[in-house]
PDB file of C-alpha atoms in Angstrom:
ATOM      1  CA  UNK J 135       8.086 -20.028   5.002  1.00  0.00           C
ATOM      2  CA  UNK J 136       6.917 -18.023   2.143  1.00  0.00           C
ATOM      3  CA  UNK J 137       3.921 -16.651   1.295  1.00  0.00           C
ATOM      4  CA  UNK J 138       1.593 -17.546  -1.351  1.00  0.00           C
ATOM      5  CA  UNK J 139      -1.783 -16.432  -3.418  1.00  0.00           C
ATOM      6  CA  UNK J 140      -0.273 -13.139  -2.998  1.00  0.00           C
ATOM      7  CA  UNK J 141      -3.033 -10.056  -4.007  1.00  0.00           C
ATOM      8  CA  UNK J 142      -4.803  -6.896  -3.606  1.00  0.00           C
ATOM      9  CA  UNK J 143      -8.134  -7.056  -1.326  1.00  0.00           C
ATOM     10  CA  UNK J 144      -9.799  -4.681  -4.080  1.00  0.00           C
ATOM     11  CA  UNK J 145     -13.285  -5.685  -2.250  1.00  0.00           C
ATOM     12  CA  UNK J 146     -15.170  -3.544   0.189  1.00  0.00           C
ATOM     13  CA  UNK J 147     -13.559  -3.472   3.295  1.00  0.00           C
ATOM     14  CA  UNK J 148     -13.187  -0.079   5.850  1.00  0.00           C
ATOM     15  CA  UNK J 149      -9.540   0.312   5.675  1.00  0.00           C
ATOM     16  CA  UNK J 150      -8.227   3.960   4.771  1.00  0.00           C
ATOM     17  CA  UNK J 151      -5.666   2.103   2.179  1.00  0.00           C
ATOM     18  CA  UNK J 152      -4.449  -0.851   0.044  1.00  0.00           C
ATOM     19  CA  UNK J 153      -5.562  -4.041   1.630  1.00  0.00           C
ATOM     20  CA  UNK J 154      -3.608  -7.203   0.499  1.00  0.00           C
ATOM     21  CA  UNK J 155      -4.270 -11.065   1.496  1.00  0.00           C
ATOM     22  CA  UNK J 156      -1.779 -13.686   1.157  1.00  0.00           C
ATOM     23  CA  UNK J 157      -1.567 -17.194   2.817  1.00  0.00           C
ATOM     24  CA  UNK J 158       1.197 -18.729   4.835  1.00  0.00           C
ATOM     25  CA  UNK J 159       0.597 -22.516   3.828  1.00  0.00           C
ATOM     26  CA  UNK J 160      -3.035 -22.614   5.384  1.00  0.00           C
ATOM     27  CA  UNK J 161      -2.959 -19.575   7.261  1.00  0.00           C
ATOM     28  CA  UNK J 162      -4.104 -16.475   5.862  1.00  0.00           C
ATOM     29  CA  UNK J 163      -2.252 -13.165   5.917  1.00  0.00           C
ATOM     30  CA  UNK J 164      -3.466  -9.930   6.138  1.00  0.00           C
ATOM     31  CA  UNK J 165      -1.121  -6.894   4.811  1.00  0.00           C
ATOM     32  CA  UNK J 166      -2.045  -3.211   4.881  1.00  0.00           C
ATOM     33  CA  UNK J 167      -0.709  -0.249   3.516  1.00  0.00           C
ATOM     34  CA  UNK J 168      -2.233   2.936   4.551  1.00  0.00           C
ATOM     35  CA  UNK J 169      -3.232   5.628   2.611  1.00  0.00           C
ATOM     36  CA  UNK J 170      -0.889   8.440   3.788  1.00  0.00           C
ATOM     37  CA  UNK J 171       1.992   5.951   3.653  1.00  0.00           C
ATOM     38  CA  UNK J 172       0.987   5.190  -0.468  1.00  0.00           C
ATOM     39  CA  UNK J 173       0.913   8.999  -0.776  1.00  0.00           C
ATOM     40  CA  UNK J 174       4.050   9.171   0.387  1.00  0.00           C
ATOM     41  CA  UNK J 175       6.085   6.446  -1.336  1.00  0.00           C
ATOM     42  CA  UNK J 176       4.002   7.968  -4.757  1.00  0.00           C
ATOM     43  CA  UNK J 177       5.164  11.575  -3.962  1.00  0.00           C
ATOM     44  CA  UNK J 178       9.036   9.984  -3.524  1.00  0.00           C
ATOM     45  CA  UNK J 179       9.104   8.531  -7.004  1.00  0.00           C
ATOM     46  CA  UNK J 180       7.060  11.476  -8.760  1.00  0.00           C
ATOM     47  CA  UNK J 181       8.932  14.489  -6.742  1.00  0.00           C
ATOM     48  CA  UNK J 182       5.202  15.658  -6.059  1.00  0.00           C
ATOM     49  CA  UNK J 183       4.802  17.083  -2.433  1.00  0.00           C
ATOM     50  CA  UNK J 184       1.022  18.455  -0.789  1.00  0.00           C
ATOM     51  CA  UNK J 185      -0.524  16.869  -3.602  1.00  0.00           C
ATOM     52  CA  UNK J 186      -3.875  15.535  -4.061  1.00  0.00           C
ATOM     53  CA  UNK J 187      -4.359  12.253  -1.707  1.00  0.00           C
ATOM     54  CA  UNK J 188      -4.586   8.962  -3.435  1.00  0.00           C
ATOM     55  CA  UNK J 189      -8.447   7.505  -3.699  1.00  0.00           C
ATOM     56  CA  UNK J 190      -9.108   3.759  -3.300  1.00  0.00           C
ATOM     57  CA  UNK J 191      -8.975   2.736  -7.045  1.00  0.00           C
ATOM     58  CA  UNK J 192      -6.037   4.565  -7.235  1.00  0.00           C
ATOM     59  CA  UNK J 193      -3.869   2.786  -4.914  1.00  0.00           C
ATOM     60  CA  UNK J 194      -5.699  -0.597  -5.663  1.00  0.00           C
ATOM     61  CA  UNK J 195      -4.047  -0.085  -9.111  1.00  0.00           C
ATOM     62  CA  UNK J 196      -0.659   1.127  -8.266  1.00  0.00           C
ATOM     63  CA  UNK J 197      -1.317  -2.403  -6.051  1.00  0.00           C
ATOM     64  CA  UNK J 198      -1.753  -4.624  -9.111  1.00  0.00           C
ATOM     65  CA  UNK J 199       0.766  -3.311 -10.741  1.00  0.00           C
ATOM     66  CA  UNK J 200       3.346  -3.185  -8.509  1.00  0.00           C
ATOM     67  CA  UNK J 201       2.441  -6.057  -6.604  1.00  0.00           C
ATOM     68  CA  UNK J 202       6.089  -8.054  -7.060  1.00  0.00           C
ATOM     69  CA  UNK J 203       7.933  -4.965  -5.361  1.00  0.00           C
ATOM     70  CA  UNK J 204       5.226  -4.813  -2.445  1.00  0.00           C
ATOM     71  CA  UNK J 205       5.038  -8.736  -2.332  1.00  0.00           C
ATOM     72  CA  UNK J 206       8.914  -8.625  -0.844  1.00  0.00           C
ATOM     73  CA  UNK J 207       8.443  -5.547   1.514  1.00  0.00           C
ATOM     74  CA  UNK J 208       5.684  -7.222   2.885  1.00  0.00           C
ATOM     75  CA  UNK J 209       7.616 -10.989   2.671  1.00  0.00           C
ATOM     76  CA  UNK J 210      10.727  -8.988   4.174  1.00  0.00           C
ATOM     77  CA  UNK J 211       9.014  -8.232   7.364  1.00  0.00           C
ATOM     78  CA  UNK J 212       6.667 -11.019   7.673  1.00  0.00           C
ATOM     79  CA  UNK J 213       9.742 -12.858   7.773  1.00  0.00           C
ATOM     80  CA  UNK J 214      10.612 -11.149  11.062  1.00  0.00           C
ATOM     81  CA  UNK J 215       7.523 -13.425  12.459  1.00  0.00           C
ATOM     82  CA  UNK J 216       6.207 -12.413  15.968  1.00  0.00           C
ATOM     83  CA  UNK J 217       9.301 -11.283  17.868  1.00  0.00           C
ATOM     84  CA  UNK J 218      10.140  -8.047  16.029  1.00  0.00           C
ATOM     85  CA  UNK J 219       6.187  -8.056  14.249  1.00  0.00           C
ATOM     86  CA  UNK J 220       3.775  -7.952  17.392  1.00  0.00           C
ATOM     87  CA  UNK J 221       1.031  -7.735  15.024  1.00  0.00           C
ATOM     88  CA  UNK J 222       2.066 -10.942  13.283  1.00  0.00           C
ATOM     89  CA  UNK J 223       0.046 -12.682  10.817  1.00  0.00           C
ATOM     90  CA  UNK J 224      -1.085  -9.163  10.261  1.00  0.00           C
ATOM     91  CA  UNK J 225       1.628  -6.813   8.420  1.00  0.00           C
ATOM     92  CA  UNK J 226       1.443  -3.300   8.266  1.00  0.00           C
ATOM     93  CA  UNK J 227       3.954  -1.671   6.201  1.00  0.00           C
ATOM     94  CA  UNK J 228       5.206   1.830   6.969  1.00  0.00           C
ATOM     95  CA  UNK J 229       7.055   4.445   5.100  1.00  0.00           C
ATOM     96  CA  UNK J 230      10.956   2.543   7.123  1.00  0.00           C
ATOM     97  CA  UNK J 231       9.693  -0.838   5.419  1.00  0.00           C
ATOM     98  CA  UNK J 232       9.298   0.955   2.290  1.00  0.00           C
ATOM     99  CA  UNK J 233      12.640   3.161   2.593  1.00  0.00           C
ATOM    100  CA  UNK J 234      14.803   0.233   3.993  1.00  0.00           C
ATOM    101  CA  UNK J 235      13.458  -1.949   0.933  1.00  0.00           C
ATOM    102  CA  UNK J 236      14.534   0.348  -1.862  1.00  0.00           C
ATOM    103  CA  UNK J 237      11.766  -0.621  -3.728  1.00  0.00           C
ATOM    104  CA  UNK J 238      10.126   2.103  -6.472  1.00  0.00           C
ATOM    105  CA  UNK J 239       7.049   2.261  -7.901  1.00  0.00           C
ATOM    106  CA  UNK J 240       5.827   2.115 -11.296  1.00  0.00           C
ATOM    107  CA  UNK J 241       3.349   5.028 -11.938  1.00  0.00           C
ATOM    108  CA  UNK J 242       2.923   4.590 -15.310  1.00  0.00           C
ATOM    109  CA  UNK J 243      -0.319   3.817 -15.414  1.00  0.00           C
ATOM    110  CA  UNK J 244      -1.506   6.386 -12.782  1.00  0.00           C
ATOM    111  CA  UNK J 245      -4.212   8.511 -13.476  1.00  0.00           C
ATOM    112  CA  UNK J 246      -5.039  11.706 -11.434  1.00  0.00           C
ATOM    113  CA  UNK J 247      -8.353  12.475 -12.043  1.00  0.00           C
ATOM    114  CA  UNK J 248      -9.264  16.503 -11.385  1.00  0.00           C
ATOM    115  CA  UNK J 249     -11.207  16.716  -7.844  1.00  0.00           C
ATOM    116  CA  UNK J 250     -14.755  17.897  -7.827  1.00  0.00           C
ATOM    117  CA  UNK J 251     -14.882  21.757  -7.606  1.00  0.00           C
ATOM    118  CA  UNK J 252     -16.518  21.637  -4.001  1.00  0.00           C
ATOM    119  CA  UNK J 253     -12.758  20.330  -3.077  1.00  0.00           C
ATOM    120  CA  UNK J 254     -10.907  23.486  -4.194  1.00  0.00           C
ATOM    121  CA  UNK J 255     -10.106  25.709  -1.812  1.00  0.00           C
ATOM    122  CA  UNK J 256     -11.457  29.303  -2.856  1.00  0.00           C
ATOM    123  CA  UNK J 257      -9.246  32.380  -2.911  1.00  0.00           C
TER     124      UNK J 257
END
């Protein structure tokens, strides 16, 4: 079965990264996608290593926008249902999921916004 009312959870939640919802006809499905794993699929498609760390609306953004390429990674291994996803109707994609997938991003419209100066690190 596929999944439906695919979207970003862009409400306040505790979760260190981008929190989606879908439903499975009348079951909802949770789908996560941690923060160091989004800093890591970003840092693939803009060649950017030890960079600054994504923040929330950041990776809520690069959600929305890319939410067709992350709606089949997360599809893909729902699809794999309980046996090889113990966690299932929850779906936690890691950097493999992303990797195997060959999906990119589309950072276009990502905006790094200078940290605050008590973040640098002083010489």
């Amino acid at each position: 079965m596929s999944l439906t009312q695919f979207g970003v959870d862009d409400g306040p939640h505790t979760m260190d990264g981008l929190r989606l919802s879908a439903r499975d006809g009348a079951e909802p499905v949770e789908a996560f996608i941690g923060r160091k794993v989004m800093d890591i699929w970003v840092a693939s498609v803009a060649h950017r290593v030890g960079k600054q760390s994504l923040f929330r609306g950041q990776y809520n953004a690069l959600g929305k926008l890319n939410l067709a390429s992350i709606e089949r990674i997360v599809s893909a291994k729902y699809q794999l249902g309980v046996t090889l996803n113990r966690q299932h109707p929850f779906v936690e994609v890691l950097v493999s999921d992303i990797e195997e997938s060959g999906e990119t991003l589309d950072l276009s419209e990502l905006v790094r916004e200078p940290l605050p100066l008590a973040f640098h690190r002083l010489a």
